Coordinates of N, CA, C and O in Angstrom, one line a residue:
X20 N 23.7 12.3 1.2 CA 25.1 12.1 1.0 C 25.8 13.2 1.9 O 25.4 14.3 1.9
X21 N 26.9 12.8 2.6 CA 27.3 13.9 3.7 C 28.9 14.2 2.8 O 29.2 13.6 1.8
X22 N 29.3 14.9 3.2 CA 30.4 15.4 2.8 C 31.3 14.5 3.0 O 32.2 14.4 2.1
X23 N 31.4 13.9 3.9 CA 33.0 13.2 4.0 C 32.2 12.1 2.8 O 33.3 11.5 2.6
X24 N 31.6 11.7 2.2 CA 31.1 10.6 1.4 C 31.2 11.2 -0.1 O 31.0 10.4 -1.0
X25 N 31.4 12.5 -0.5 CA 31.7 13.6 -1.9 C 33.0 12.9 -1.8 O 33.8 12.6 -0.9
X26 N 33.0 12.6 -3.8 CA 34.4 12.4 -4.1 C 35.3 13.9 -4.2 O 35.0 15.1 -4.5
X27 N 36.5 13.1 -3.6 CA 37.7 14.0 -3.6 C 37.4 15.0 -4.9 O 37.0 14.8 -6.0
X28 N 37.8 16.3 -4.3 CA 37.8 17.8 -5.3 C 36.7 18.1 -5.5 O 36.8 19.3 -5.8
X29 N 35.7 17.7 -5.5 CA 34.2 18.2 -5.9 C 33.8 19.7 -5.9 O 33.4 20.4 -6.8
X30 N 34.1 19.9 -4.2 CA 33.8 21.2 -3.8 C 32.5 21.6 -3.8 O 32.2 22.6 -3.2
X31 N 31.5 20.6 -4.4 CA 30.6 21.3 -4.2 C 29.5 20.7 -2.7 O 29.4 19.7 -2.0
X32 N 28.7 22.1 -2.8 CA 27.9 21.7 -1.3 C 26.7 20.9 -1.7 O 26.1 21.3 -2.6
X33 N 26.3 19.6 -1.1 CA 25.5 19.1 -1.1 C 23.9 19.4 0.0 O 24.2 20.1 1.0
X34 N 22.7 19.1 -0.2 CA 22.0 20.0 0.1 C 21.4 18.3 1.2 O 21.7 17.3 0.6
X35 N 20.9 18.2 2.2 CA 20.8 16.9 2.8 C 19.7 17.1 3.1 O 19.7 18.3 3.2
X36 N 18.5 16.5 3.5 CA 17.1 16.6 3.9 C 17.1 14.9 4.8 O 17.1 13.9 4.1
X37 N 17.0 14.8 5.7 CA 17.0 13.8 6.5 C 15.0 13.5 6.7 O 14.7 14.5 7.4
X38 N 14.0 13.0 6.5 CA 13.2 12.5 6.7 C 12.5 11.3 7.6 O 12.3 10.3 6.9
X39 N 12.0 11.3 8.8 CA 11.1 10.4 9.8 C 10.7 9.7 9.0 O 10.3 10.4 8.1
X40 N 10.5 8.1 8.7 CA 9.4 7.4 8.0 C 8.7 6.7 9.5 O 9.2 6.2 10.5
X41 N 7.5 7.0 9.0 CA 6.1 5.9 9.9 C 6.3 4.7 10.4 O 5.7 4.1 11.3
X42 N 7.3 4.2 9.5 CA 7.5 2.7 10.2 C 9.4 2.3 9.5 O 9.9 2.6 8.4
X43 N 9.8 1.6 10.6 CA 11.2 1.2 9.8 C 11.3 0.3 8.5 O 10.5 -0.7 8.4
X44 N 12.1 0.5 7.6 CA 12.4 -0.3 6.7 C 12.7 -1.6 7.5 O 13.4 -1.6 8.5
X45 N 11.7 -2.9 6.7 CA 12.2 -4.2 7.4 C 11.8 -5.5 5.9 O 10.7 -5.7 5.3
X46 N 12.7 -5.9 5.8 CA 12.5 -7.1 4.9 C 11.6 -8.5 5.6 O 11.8 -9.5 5.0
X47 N 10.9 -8.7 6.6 CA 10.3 -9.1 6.9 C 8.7 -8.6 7.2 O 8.7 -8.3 8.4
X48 N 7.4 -8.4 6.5 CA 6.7 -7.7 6.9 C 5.8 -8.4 8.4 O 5.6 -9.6 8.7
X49 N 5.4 -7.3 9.0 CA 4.4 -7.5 9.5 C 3.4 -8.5 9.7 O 3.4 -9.3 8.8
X50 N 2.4 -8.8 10.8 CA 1.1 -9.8 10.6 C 0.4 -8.9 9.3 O 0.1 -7.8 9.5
X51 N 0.2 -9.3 8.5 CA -1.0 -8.8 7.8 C -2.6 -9.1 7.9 O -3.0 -10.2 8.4
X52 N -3.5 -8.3 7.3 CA -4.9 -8.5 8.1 C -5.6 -9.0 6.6 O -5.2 -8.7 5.5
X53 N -7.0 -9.9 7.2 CA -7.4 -10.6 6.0 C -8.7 -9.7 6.3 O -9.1 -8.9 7.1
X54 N -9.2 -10.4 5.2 CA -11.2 -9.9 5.3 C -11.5 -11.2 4.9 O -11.0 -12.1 4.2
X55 N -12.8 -11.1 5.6 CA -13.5 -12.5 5.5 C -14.8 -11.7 4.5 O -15.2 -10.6 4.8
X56 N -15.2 -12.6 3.3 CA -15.9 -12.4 2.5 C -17.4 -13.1 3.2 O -17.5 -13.8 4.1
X57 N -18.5 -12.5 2.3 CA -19.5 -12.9 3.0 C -20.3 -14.4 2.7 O -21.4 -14.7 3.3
X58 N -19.6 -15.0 1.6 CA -19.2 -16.3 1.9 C -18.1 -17.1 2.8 O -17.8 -18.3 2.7
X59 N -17.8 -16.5 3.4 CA -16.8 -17.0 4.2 C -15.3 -17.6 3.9 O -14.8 -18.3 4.7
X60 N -14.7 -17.1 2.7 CA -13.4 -16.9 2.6 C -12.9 -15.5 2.4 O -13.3 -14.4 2.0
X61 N -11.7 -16.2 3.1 CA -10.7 -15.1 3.7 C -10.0 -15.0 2.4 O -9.7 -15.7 1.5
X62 N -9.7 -13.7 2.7 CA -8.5 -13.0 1.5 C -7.3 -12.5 2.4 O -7.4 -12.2 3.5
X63 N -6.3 -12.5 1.7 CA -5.1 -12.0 2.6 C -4.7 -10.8 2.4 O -3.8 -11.3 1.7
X64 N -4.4 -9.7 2.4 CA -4.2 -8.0 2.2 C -2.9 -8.0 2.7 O -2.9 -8.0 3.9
X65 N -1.5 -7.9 2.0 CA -0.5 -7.6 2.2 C -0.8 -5.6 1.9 O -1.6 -5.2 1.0
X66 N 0.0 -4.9 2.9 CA 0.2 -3.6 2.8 C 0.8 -3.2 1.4 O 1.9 -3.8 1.2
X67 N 0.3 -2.4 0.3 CA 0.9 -2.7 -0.7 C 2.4 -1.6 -0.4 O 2.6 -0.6 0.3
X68 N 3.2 -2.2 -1.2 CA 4.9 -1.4 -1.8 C 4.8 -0.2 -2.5 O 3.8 0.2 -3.0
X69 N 5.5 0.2 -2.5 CA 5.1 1.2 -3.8 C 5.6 0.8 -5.3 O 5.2 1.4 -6.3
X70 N 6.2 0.1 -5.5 CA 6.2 -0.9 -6.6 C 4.8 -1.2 -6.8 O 4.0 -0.6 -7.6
X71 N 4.6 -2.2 -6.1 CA 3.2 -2.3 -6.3 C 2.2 -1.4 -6.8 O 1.3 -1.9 -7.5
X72 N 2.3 0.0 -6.5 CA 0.8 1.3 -6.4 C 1.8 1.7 -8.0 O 1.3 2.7 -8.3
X73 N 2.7 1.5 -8.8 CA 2.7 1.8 -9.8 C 2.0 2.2 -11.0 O 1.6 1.2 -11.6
X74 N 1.7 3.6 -11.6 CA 0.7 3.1 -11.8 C -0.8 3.6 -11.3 O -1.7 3.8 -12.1
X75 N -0.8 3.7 -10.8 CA -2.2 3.8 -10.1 C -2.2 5.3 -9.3 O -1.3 5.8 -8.6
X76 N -3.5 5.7 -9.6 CA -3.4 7.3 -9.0 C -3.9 7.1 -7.4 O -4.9 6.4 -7.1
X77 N -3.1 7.7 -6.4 CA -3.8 7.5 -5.3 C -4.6 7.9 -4.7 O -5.0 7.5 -3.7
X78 N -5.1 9.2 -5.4 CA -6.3 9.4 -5.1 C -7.4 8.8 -5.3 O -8.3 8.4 -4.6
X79 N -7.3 8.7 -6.4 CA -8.4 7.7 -7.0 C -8.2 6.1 -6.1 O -9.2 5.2 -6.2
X80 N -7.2 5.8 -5.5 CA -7.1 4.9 -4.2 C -7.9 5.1 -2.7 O -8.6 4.4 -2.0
X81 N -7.5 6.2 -2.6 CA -8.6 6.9 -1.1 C -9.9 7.1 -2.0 O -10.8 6.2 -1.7
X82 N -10.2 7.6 -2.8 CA -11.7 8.1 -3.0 C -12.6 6.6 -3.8 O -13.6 6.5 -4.5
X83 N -11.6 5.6 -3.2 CA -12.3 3.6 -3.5 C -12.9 4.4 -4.6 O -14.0 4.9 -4.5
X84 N -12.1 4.4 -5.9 CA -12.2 3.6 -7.2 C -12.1 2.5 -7.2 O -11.3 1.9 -6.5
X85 N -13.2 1.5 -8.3 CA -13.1 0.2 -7.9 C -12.0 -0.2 -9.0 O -11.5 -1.3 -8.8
X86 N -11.6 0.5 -10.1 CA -10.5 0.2 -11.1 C -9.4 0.3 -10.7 O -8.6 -0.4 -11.3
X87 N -8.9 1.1 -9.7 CA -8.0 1.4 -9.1 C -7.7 0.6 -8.3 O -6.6 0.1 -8.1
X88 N -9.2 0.3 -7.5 CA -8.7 -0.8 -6.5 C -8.5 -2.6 -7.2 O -7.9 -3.5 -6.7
X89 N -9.2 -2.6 -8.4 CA -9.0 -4.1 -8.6 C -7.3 -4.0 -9.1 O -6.6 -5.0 -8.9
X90 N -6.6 -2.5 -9.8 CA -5.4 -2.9 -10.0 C -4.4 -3.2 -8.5 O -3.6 -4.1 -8.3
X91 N -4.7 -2.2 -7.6 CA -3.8 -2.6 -6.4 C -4.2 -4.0 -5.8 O -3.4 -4.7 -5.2
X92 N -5.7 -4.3 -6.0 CA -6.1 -6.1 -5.1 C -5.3 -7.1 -6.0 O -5.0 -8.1 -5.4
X93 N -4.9 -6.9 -7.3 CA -4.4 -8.3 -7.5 C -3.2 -8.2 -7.6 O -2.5 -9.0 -8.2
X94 N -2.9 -7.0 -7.0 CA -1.2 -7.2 -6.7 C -1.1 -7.8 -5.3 O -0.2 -8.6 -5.2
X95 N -1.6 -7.6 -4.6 CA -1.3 -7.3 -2.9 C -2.0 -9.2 -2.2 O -1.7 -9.7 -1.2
X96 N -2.9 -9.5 -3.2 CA -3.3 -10.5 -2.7 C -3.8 -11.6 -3.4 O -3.3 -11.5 -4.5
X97 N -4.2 -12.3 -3.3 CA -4.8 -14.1 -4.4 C -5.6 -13.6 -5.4 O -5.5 -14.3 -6.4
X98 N -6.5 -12.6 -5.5 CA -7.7 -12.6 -6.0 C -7.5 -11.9 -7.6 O -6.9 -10.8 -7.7
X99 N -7.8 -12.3 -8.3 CA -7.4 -11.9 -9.6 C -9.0 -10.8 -10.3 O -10.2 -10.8 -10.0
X100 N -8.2 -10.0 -11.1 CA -8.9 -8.9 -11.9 C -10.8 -9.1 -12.0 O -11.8 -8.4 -11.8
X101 N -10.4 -10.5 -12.4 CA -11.9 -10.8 -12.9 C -12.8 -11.9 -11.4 O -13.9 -12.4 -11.5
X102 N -12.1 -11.9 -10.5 CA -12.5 -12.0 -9.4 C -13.2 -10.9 -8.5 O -14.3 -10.6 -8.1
X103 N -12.3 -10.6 -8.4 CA -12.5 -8.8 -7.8 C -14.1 -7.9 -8.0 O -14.8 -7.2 -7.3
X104 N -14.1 -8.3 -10.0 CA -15.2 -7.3 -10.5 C -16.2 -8.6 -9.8 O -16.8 -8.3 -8.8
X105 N -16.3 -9.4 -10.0 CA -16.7 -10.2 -9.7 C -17.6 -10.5 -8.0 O -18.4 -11.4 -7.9
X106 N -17.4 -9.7 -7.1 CA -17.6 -9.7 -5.9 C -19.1 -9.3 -5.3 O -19.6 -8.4 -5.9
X107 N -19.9 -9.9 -4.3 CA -20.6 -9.0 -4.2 C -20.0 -7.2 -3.8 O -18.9 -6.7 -3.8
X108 N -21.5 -6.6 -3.6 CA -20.8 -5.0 -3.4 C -20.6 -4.7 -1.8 O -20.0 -3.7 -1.3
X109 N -21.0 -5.8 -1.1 CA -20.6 -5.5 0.4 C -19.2 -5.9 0.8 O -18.4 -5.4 1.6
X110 N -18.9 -7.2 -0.2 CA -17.6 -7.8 -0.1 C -16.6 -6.7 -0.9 O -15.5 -6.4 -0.3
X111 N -16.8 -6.2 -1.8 CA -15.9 -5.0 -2.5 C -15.6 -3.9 -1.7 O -14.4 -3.6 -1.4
X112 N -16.4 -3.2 -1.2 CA -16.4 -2.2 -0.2 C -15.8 -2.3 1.0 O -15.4 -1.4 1.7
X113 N -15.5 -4.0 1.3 CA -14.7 -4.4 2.6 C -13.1 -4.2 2.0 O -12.2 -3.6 2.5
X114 N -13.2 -4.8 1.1 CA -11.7 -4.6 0.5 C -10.9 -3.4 0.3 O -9.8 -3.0 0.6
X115 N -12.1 -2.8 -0.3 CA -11.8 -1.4 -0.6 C -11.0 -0.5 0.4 O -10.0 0.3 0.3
X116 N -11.9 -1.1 1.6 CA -12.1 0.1 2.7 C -10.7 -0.5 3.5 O -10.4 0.2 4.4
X117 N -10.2 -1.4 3.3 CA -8.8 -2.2 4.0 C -8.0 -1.8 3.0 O -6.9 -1.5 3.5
X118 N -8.0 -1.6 1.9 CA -7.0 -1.5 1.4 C -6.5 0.7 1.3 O -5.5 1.4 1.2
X119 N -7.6 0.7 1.4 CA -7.5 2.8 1.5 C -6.8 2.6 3.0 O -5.7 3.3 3.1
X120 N -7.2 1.9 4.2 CA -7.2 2.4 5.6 C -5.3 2.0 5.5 O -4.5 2.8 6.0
X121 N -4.9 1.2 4.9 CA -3.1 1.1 4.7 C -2.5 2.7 4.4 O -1.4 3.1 4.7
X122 N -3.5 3.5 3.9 CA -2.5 4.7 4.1 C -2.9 5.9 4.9 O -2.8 7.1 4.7
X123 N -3.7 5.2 6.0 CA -4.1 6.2 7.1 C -3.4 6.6 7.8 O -3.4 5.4 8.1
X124 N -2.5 7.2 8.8 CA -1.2 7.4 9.7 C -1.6 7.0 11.0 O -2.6 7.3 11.5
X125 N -0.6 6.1 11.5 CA -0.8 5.5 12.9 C -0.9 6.8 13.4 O -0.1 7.7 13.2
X126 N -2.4 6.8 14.3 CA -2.5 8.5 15.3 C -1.5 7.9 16.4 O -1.5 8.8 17.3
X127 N -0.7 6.8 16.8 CA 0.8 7.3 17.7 C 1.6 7.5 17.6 O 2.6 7.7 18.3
X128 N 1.4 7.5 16.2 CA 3.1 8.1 15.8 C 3.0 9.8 15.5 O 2.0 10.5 15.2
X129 N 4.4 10.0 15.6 CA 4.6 11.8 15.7 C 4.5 12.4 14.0 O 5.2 11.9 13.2
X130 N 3.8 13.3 13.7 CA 3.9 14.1 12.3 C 4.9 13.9 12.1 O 5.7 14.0 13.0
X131 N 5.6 13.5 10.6 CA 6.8 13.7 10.2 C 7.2 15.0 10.2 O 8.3 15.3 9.8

């Protein structure tokens, strides 16, 4: 909030921290990337929101919890709770490992 945007008389100083995000806000997302199971369907992996990761510890998201991950997989894509446990362990681990790599930092973009 900048100053000329403080209602009239306030007086007081507001403190502003301006922050780089990794990618721009866009209501249209991206291609999103699928995994092919090793039966041969595809799942669809939208990047989750943070709506979405509500809820859910994100560490326990990088260090592929699979409870963690079945709550972020049936947010983000078709596959429901009891699908998910459901998987083989090579097809889990693929998931897993696409859904942790969403919050790896593009190495071209500049440190925030």
């Amino acid at each position: 909030m900048s100053k000329s945007n403080m209602p009239e008389g306030s007086g007081a100083a507001v403190a502003e921290e301006i922050m780089k995000l990794d990618s721009a806000l866009e209501k249209v997302a991206p291609a999103d990337p699928f995994v092919t199971l090793t039966s041969g369907r595809k799942i669809h992996l939208r990047e989750p929101t943070a709506g979405e990761l509500r809820g859910v510890k994100l560490l326990d998201v990088l260090q592929l919890d699979t409870a963690a991950h079945a709550v972020v997989i049936e947010r983000i894509s078709e596959l429901s709770t009891l699908e998910f446990y459901g998987l083989k362990t090579a097809d889990t681990m693929a998931l897993m490992s696409k859904v942790a790599g969403f919050f790896a930092q593009d190495p071209a973009s500049p440190p925030a």
